[in-house]
C-alpha positions as a LaTeX table, in Angstrom:
\begin{tabular}{lrrr}
\hline
Residue & $x$ (\AA) & $y$ (\AA) & $z$ (\AA) \\
\hline
Met1 & 100.46 & 9.91 & 156.06 \\
Val2 & 101.37 & 11.20 & 152.60 \\
Ser3 & 104.51 & 13.31 & 152.67 \\
Asp4 & 104.44 & 16.90 & 151.39 \\
Arg5 & 106.91 & 16.02 & 148.62 \\
Val6 & 104.68 & 13.26 & 147.23 \\
Lys7 & 101.65 & 15.56 & 147.47 \\
His8 & 103.54 & 18.31 & 145.60 \\
Ile9 & 104.55 & 15.92 & 142.79 \\
Phe10 & 100.98 & 14.59 & 142.56 \\
Ile11 & 99.55 & 18.12 & 142.30 \\
Arg12 & 102.06 & 18.99 & 139.56 \\
Tyr13 & 101.12 & 15.90 & 137.55 \\
Ala14 & 97.41 & 16.60 & 138.07 \\
Ile15 & 97.84 & 20.16 & 136.70 \\
Leu16 & 99.79 & 18.84 & 133.69 \\
Leu17 & 97.09 & 16.24 & 132.97 \\
Leu18 & 94.35 & 18.89 & 133.25 \\
Arg19 & 96.21 & 21.13 & 130.77 \\
Leu20 & 96.55 & 18.24 & 128.30 \\
Leu21 & 92.85 & 17.44 & 128.71 \\
Val22 & 91.88 & 21.07 & 128.00 \\
Leu23 & 94.13 & 21.13 & 124.90 \\
Val24 & 92.57 & 17.92 & 123.57 \\
Ile25 & 89.04 & 19.26 & 124.16 \\
Ile26 & 89.87 & 22.54 & 122.37 \\
Ile27 & 91.34 & 20.63 & 119.38 \\
Ile28 & 88.24 & 18.41 & 119.18 \\
Ile29 & 85.92 & 21.46 & 119.28 \\
Ile30 & 87.94 & 23.19 & 116.53 \\
Asn31 & 87.77 & 20.03 & 114.38 \\
Ile32 & 84.00 & 19.79 & 114.86 \\
Ile33 & 83.56 & 23.47 & 113.90 \\
Asn34 & 85.77 & 23.04 & 110.82 \\
Asn35 & 83.86 & 19.92 & 109.74 \\
Thr36 & 80.43 & 21.53 & 110.08 \\
Val37 & 81.36 & 24.74 & 108.22 \\
\hline
\end{tabular}
C-alpha cells in the first residue's frame, strides 16, 4: 500500500511537471508564431 504522504508528494510533483510542460508548450507556440510572421 502506498501511504497518503507519498501519494500527496507524488501529486504535487505531477502538478509541477504539468505546469512546466504547459509553459514549455506555450513558449514553443509563441516562437513558432513569431518565426512565421
